[in-house]
Short mmCIF file of C-alpha atoms in Angstrom, two decimals:
data_model
loop_
_atom_site.label_atom_id
_atom_site.label_comp_id
_atom_site.label_asym_id
_atom_site.label_seq_id
_atom_site.Cartn_x
_atom_site.Cartn_y
_atom_site.Cartn_z
CA MET A 1 163.00 102.54 113.08
CA GLU A 2 160.06 105.01 113.57
CA PHE A 3 158.11 105.96 116.20
CA GLN A 4 155.94 108.11 113.81
CA LEU A 5 152.48 106.78 113.34
CA THR A 6 151.02 106.52 110.32
CA GLU A 7 147.96 109.04 108.28
CA SER A 8 145.57 105.79 108.76
CA GLN A 9 146.82 105.13 112.80
CA ARG A 10 146.26 109.01 113.27
CA ALA A 11 142.84 108.79 112.35
CA LEU A 12 141.83 105.39 114.08
CA GLN A 13 143.66 107.26 117.64
CA ASP A 14 141.51 109.85 116.18
CA ALA A 15 138.06 108.93 116.86
CA ALA A 16 138.78 106.37 119.68
CA ARG A 17 139.26 109.02 121.08
CA LYS A 18 136.43 110.98 120.11
CA TYR A 19 134.37 107.96 121.42
CA ALA A 20 136.10 108.09 124.45
CA ARG A 21 135.96 111.44 125.50
CA GLU A 22 132.09 112.07 124.28
CA VAL A 23 131.02 108.95 125.39
CA VAL A 24 131.87 106.77 127.66
CA ARG A 25 133.97 109.93 130.20
CA PRO A 26 129.99 111.40 130.15
CA LYS A 27 129.09 108.26 131.79
CA ALA A 28 132.36 106.47 133.49
CA ALA A 29 131.37 107.81 136.69
CA HIS A 30 127.94 106.79 137.13
CA TYR A 31 129.03 103.77 135.72
CA ASP A 32 131.65 103.28 138.43
CA GLU A 33 129.07 103.87 141.45
CA THR A 34 126.42 101.31 139.62
CA SER A 35 128.23 99.16 138.30
CA GLU A 36 126.34 97.73 135.92
CA PHE A 37 126.80 96.94 132.28
CA PRO A 38 127.69 99.72 129.86
CA ARG A 39 125.79 97.91 127.29
CA ASP A 40 124.67 101.66 125.48
CA LEU A 41 128.38 102.39 125.58
CA LEU A 42 129.74 98.71 124.21
CA SER A 43 127.44 99.71 121.39
CA THR A 44 127.99 102.46 120.50
CA ALA A 45 131.83 100.98 120.05
CA PHE A 46 130.73 98.01 118.11
CA GLU A 47 128.59 100.66 115.94
CA LEU A 48 131.96 102.47 114.88
CA GLY A 49 133.73 99.53 114.64
CA LEU A 50 135.41 99.56 117.92
CA LEU A 51 134.61 96.19 119.03
CA ASN A 52 136.20 92.93 117.82
CA MET A 53 139.47 94.59 116.89
CA ALA A 54 141.58 91.37 116.46
CA ILE A 55 138.68 89.52 115.00
CA PRO A 56 140.26 88.99 110.61
CA SER A 57 138.05 90.99 108.29
CA GLU A 58 137.37 88.45 106.29
CA TYR A 59 135.35 87.53 109.83
CA GLY A 60 133.88 90.18 110.07
CA GLY A 61 136.04 92.13 112.07
CA GLY A 62 137.98 95.05 112.59
CA GLY A 63 141.12 93.20 111.34
CA LEU A 64 143.66 95.74 113.39
CA SER A 65 147.32 94.88 113.96
CA HIS A 66 148.39 94.75 116.59
CA LEU A 67 150.09 97.98 116.89
CA GLU A 68 146.99 99.35 115.91
CA GLN A 69 145.18 97.42 118.41
CA VAL A 70 147.07 98.69 121.67
CA ILE A 71 146.68 102.46 120.09
CA VAL A 72 142.72 102.41 120.26
CA CYS A 73 143.41 100.72 123.78
CA GLU A 74 145.13 103.28 125.13
CA GLU A 75 142.83 105.99 124.68
CA LEU A 76 139.43 103.45 125.42
CA ALA A 77 141.49 103.00 128.80
CA TRP A 78 142.16 106.81 128.79
CA GLY A 79 138.45 107.21 128.78
CA CYS A 80 137.40 104.34 131.69
CA ALA A 81 139.26 101.61 131.78
CA GLY A 82 136.28 98.93 132.86
CA VAL A 83 134.12 100.03 129.78
CA ALA A 84 137.55 99.72 128.43
CA THR A 85 137.92 96.33 129.59
CA SER A 86 134.74 94.89 128.55
CA ILE A 87 135.22 95.70 125.15
CA ILE A 88 138.43 94.10 124.64
CA ALA A 89 137.27 91.36 126.30
CA ASN A 90 135.62 89.66 122.87
CA ASP A 91 139.46 90.21 121.78
CA LEU A 92 140.95 87.95 124.56
CA ALA A 93 138.17 84.96 124.01
CA ASN A 94 138.22 84.63 120.16
CA LEU A 95 142.91 84.85 120.42
CA PRO A 96 142.34 81.44 120.43
CA ILE A 97 139.79 80.66 117.44
CA ILE A 98 142.53 83.55 115.65
CA LEU A 99 146.15 81.71 116.77
CA HIS A 100 144.83 77.65 116.01
CA GLY A 101 141.48 77.68 114.76
CA THR A 102 140.85 75.55 111.65
CA GLU A 103 139.50 77.58 108.27
CA ASP A 104 135.89 75.83 109.08
CA GLN A 105 136.21 77.05 113.38
CA LYS A 106 137.36 80.73 112.29
CA LYS A 107 134.13 81.40 110.09
CA ARG A 108 132.10 79.44 111.98
CA LEU A 109 132.96 80.85 115.75
CA LEU A 110 133.74 84.55 114.71
CA SER A 111 131.77 86.03 111.95
CA GLU A 112 128.93 86.47 113.85
CA PHE A 113 130.30 88.78 115.94
CA GLY A 114 131.29 91.52 112.96
CA GLN A 115 126.83 91.41 112.85
CA LYS A 116 125.33 91.90 115.54
CA LEU A 117 126.45 93.02 119.29
CA LYS A 118 127.46 89.86 120.59
CA PHE A 119 129.64 88.83 123.47
CA SER A 120 132.41 86.13 124.31
CA SER A 121 134.77 85.28 127.36
CA PHE A 122 137.84 84.03 128.12
CA CYS A 123 137.29 80.42 130.55
CA LEU A 124 140.67 80.19 132.11
CA THR A 125 140.74 80.99 136.37
CA GLU A 126 139.65 78.91 138.67
CA PRO A 127 139.11 79.35 142.21
CA SER A 128 141.79 77.41 142.83
CA ALA A 129 144.45 78.10 139.99
CA GLY A 130 145.02 80.70 138.47
CA SER A 131 148.38 81.66 137.77
CA ASP A 132 149.14 77.46 138.23
CA VAL A 133 147.38 77.19 135.36
CA ALA A 134 147.58 73.46 135.43
CA ALA A 135 146.43 72.85 138.82
CA MET A 136 142.82 73.51 136.82
CA SER A 137 139.86 70.81 137.75
CA THR A 138 137.38 71.99 135.39
CA THR A 139 137.50 68.51 132.88
CA ALA A 140 136.94 67.30 129.78
CA ARG A 141 135.68 64.11 128.93
CA ARG A 142 135.20 62.24 125.29
CA GLU A 143 131.62 60.41 124.74
CA GLY A 144 131.81 59.71 120.65
CA ASP A 145 131.53 63.36 118.72
CA GLU A 146 130.95 64.89 121.69
CA TYR A 147 133.03 66.65 124.87
CA VAL A 148 131.33 66.73 128.43
CA LEU A 149 132.73 69.09 130.30
CA ASN A 150 132.63 70.04 133.88
CA GLY A 151 133.76 73.19 136.58
CA THR A 152 133.57 76.38 137.85
CA LYS A 153 135.50 79.33 136.03
CA CYS A 154 135.67 82.70 137.92
CA PHE A 155 136.24 86.41 137.51
CA ILE A 156 135.32 85.70 134.12
CA THR A 157 134.73 89.36 132.15
CA ASN A 158 130.97 89.42 130.45
CA GLY A 159 130.16 86.14 131.46
CA GLY A 160 126.91 87.31 132.58
CA TYR A 161 126.45 88.52 128.84
CA ALA A 162 128.26 86.21 126.71
CA ASP A 163 126.56 84.05 124.61
CA GLN A 164 130.34 82.06 123.84
CA PHE A 165 133.24 80.62 125.86
CA THR A 166 136.71 79.62 125.16
CA VAL A 167 137.10 77.22 127.77
CA PHE A 168 140.43 75.91 129.26
CA ALA A 169 139.78 72.15 130.55
CA THR A 170 141.51 69.14 131.73
CA LEU A 171 141.19 65.58 130.14
CA ASP A 172 143.74 64.54 132.47
CA LYS A 173 145.19 65.69 135.61
CA GLY A 174 147.64 64.07 136.41
CA LYS A 175 149.14 64.97 132.88
CA LYS A 176 149.13 69.17 134.65
CA HIS A 177 149.29 71.03 131.30
CA LYS A 178 150.07 68.26 129.26
CA GLY A 179 146.11 67.51 129.45
CA ILE A 180 145.07 71.05 129.27
CA THR A 181 142.71 71.48 125.82
CA CYS A 182 140.95 74.39 124.26
CA PHE A 183 136.89 74.03 123.47
CA VAL A 184 134.72 76.86 122.65
CA VAL A 185 130.80 76.32 124.06
CA GLU A 186 127.98 77.79 121.67
CA GLY A 187 125.18 79.66 123.06
CA ARG A 188 124.32 79.02 126.35
CA PRO A 189 123.22 75.03 126.15
CA ALA A 190 122.34 72.94 129.55
CA GLY A 191 124.55 72.76 132.82
CA VAL A 192 126.17 76.41 132.10
CA THR A 193 125.15 79.13 134.47
CA THR A 194 126.63 82.07 135.53
CA GLY A 195 126.59 82.75 139.35
CA LYS A 196 126.60 87.20 141.08
CA HIS A 197 128.22 89.99 139.77
CA GLU A 198 131.42 90.62 141.69
CA ASN A 199 131.72 93.80 143.52
CA LYS A 200 134.67 94.10 142.77
CA MET A 201 137.39 97.56 143.60
CA GLY A 202 137.65 98.66 140.43
CA GLN A 203 136.38 98.64 137.03
CA ARG A 204 133.56 98.85 137.61
CA ALA A 205 132.48 98.49 134.76
CA SER A 206 132.92 95.52 133.20
CA ASN A 207 130.69 92.33 134.61
CA THR A 208 132.49 89.97 135.92
CA VAL A 209 131.38 87.06 137.16
CA THR A 210 131.58 82.93 137.74
CA VAL A 211 130.97 80.73 134.71
CA ASN A 212 129.50 77.35 136.40
CA PHE A 213 129.62 74.10 133.72
CA ASP A 214 127.98 71.50 134.39
CA GLU A 215 128.12 67.82 132.11
CA VAL A 216 128.19 70.08 129.15
CA ARG A 217 127.63 69.09 125.67
CA VAL A 218 131.10 70.38 122.90
CA PRO A 219 131.25 68.37 119.92
CA VAL A 220 134.37 67.44 118.54
CA ALA A 221 134.49 70.39 115.87
CA ASN A 222 134.68 72.87 118.60
CA ARG A 223 138.23 71.67 119.86
CA ILE A 224 140.75 73.95 119.37
CA GLY A 225 143.83 72.76 118.50
CA GLU A 226 144.79 68.66 119.51
CA GLU A 227 144.19 67.08 122.84
CA GLY A 228 146.59 68.15 125.22
CA GLU A 229 147.51 71.34 123.09
CA GLY A 230 145.20 74.01 125.27
CA PHE A 231 148.00 74.97 127.18
CA LYS A 232 150.63 76.12 124.67
CA VAL A 233 147.50 77.92 123.42
CA ALA A 234 146.60 79.24 126.19
CA MET A 235 149.95 81.57 126.58
CA ALA A 236 150.04 82.21 122.82
CA THR A 237 146.67 83.81 123.08
CA LEU A 238 148.29 85.55 126.51
CA ASP A 239 151.89 86.77 124.71
CA ASN A 240 149.19 88.24 122.44
CA SER A 241 147.05 90.07 124.98
CA ARG A 242 149.63 91.37 127.01
CA PRO A 243 150.33 94.89 124.86
CA LEU A 244 146.37 95.12 125.38
CA THR A 245 146.23 94.94 129.01
CA ALA A 246 149.65 96.87 128.76
CA SER A 247 148.02 99.62 126.88
CA LEU A 248 145.11 99.22 129.47
CA SER A 249 147.43 100.89 132.16
CA VAL A 250 149.26 103.66 129.46
CA GLY A 251 145.63 104.90 128.93
CA ILE A 252 145.42 104.85 132.65
CA ALA A 253 149.01 106.40 133.90
CA ARG A 254 148.11 109.91 131.09
CA ALA A 255 144.51 110.32 132.94
CA ALA A 256 145.87 110.22 136.06
CA LEU A 257 148.71 113.05 134.62
CA GLU A 258 146.29 114.72 133.18
CA TYR A 259 144.26 115.53 135.76
CA SER A 260 146.99 115.86 138.43
CA LEU A 261 148.48 118.85 135.68
CA GLU A 262 145.27 120.63 135.70
CA TYR A 263 144.75 120.42 139.10
CA SER A 264 147.97 121.08 140.16
CA ALA A 265 147.85 124.96 137.66
CA GLN A 266 144.97 125.65 139.71
CA ARG A 267 145.25 124.72 143.08
CA GLN A 268 147.35 127.75 145.13
CA THR A 269 149.31 126.76 148.32
CA PHE A 270 151.58 129.62 149.62
CA GLY A 271 150.24 132.08 147.50
CA LYS A 272 151.02 130.30 144.29
CA PRO A 273 150.28 127.06 142.39
CA ILE A 274 150.70 124.01 143.08
CA ARG A 275 153.38 122.77 140.44
CA GLU A 276 155.70 125.36 141.28
CA HIS A 277 156.95 123.66 144.05
CA GLN A 278 159.93 121.30 143.27
CA GLY A 279 158.19 118.92 145.43
CA VAL A 280 155.07 118.40 143.05
CA GLN A 281 157.49 119.03 139.71
CA PHE A 282 159.13 115.68 140.88
CA MET A 283 155.83 113.89 140.40
CA LEU A 284 154.52 115.19 137.91
CA ALA A 285 157.78 114.36 136.15
CA ASP A 286 157.92 110.98 137.05
CA MET A 287 154.69 110.43 136.23
CA GLY A 288 155.29 111.98 132.78
CA MET A 289 158.67 109.60 132.14
CA ASN A 290 157.50 106.63 133.50
CA THR A 291 153.96 106.68 130.86
CA HIS A 292 155.91 106.93 128.05
CA ALA A 293 158.06 104.91 129.13
CA ALA A 294 155.01 102.23 129.45
CA ARG A 295 154.10 103.67 125.84
CA LEU A 296 157.20 102.94 124.21
CA LEU A 297 157.50 99.14 125.42
CA THR A 298 153.81 98.32 125.21
CA TRP A 299 153.90 99.57 121.15
CA GLU A 300 157.23 97.88 121.06
CA SER A 301 155.45 94.38 122.41
CA ALA A 302 152.42 94.75 120.20
CA TRP A 303 155.50 95.62 116.84
CA VAL A 304 157.03 92.70 117.28
CA LEU A 305 153.88 90.47 116.91
CA ASP A 306 153.81 92.91 113.55
CA GLU A 307 156.48 91.45 112.41
CA GLY A 308 155.96 87.77 113.09
CA GLN A 309 158.00 87.02 115.60
CA ARG A 310 157.85 85.85 119.30
CA ASN A 311 156.80 88.56 122.11
CA THR A 312 157.36 86.70 125.43
CA LEU A 313 160.45 88.71 126.62
CA GLN A 314 159.21 91.90 125.14
CA SER A 315 155.10 91.29 126.33
CA SER A 316 156.03 90.56 129.65
CA TYR A 317 158.10 94.23 130.08
CA ALA A 318 155.32 96.11 128.76
CA LYS A 319 153.01 94.71 131.10
CA CYS A 320 154.27 94.37 134.36
CA PHE A 321 156.10 97.60 134.05
CA ALA A 322 153.18 99.15 132.99
CA ALA A 323 150.84 97.74 135.36
CA ASP A 324 153.30 98.70 138.64
CA MET A 325 153.48 102.65 136.58
CA ALA A 326 150.01 102.68 136.42
CA MET A 327 149.27 102.32 140.12
CA LYS A 328 152.02 104.10 141.20
CA VAL A 329 151.09 106.91 138.59
CA ALA A 330 146.99 107.13 139.97
CA THR A 331 148.49 107.16 143.68
CA ASP A 332 150.85 109.73 142.45
CA ALA A 333 148.34 111.12 141.54
CA VAL A 334 145.77 111.08 144.72
CA GLN A 335 148.37 113.05 146.43
CA VAL A 336 148.58 115.54 143.95
CA TYR A 337 145.22 116.76 144.96
CA GLY A 338 145.62 115.45 148.12
CA GLY A 339 142.35 114.95 150.75
CA TYR A 340 140.41 115.99 147.59
CA GLY A 341 142.02 112.97 146.01
CA TYR A 342 140.52 110.52 148.32
CA MET A 343 136.89 112.10 147.42
CA LYS A 344 135.15 110.28 144.40
CA ASP A 345 134.05 113.52 143.59
CA TYR A 346 137.49 113.72 142.17
CA PRO A 347 138.51 111.59 138.80
CA VAL A 348 141.33 110.53 140.81
CA GLU A 349 140.30 107.72 143.11
CA LYS A 350 139.24 105.87 140.52
CA LEU A 351 141.77 105.57 137.72
CA MET A 352 143.75 104.64 141.29
CA ARG A 353 141.38 101.80 141.93
CA ASP A 354 140.61 101.08 138.31
CA ALA A 355 144.47 100.57 137.87
CA LYS A 356 145.36 98.12 140.61
CA LEU A 357 143.81 95.15 138.79
CA ILE A 358 146.38 95.57 136.21
CA GLN A 359 148.50 94.30 138.25
CA VAL A 360 146.32 91.10 138.72
CA TYR A 361 144.88 90.24 136.22
CA GLU A 362 145.88 87.87 133.02
CA GLY A 363 149.03 87.59 135.19
CA THR A 364 150.35 89.44 137.93
CA SER A 365 153.33 91.35 138.03
CA GLN A 366 155.29 88.03 140.22
CA VAL A 367 154.85 86.10 137.43
CA GLN A 368 155.46 88.37 134.87
CA ARG A 369 158.72 88.91 136.38
CA LEU A 370 159.03 84.66 136.52
CA VAL A 371 158.48 84.81 132.84
CA ILE A 372 160.85 87.48 132.50
CA ALA A 373 163.41 85.42 134.42
CA LYS A 374 162.74 82.51 132.27
CA GLU A 375 162.80 84.43 128.53
CA LEU A 376 165.78 86.11 130.16
CA PHE A 377 167.18 82.57 131.14
CA ARG A 378 166.85 80.86 127.71
#
């Protein structure tokens, strides 16, 4: 067991940190305020090889290990969690193809992402089917060599700009999770429409929309896995993506800690910097301790995948702990700043808003605890 990064991993970390510091952070407040899609930042990320990290190199992607992906993602989230979410959305959407696609599907559906700036969206959540995936209403029916999709997906990241969608639909609602199947919709064929960009509390730099599928035709060749295997595909995808989501939390918390350390050294009360007051020191100590603990959980959950093992328990530990930790650390950062922390002129209120979303998406903190309990019962 080693905790030292390799030389190549440190170089990757440095490159991602430089991008976050020099490219993302100077514009983070602007995109948070305007809620515009940060295409220029994503274009730069693509040029630097920070987009499509999970796609194997033989298909034109970064081919990074899971540990390397979370190292990069922490740096991106340290710069801006909304921008980081926009960057890793492609990895989430393409994971079903990477994990369960045929060789032909991987060549057809992944290779173009390495050639040009292109966005893909993961379409699982519905207005009435979030945590309860088996209750989904989006349907698929077989007609010859095609499937026809009908339904609505909500809270879809990059959905307003995507020209490829990984969609989960049911062939038979009566079968619940056993009826779900995964499909890839290429381009924006007739019947694919998107709603307005959601006016979110945090992570406002990421595009979030509703995507509607009305009699959308998909060739059988774009079915990922067999009929009825969609639930298994989705769960395997989330096992793989949870370390990335956890690393977003670590990046937010690290930023909150660093800002708090800096401010507490400058702000004075009762004749001395506030960091010399024991009450503030306890807060800073907890922030540092829990950020580090979350990072180690996250790295372990990625390492388990790199070892070729199932990581459901470890990734749920990491995602749940890190999400709750980031919310607490960001809230404490606002407290360290006092009244100024509540103002948009200072950076920590944004971190608090950004952190909240991670307790909700890709499995709420409550659902993670259900998964953890189920794994412990095994």
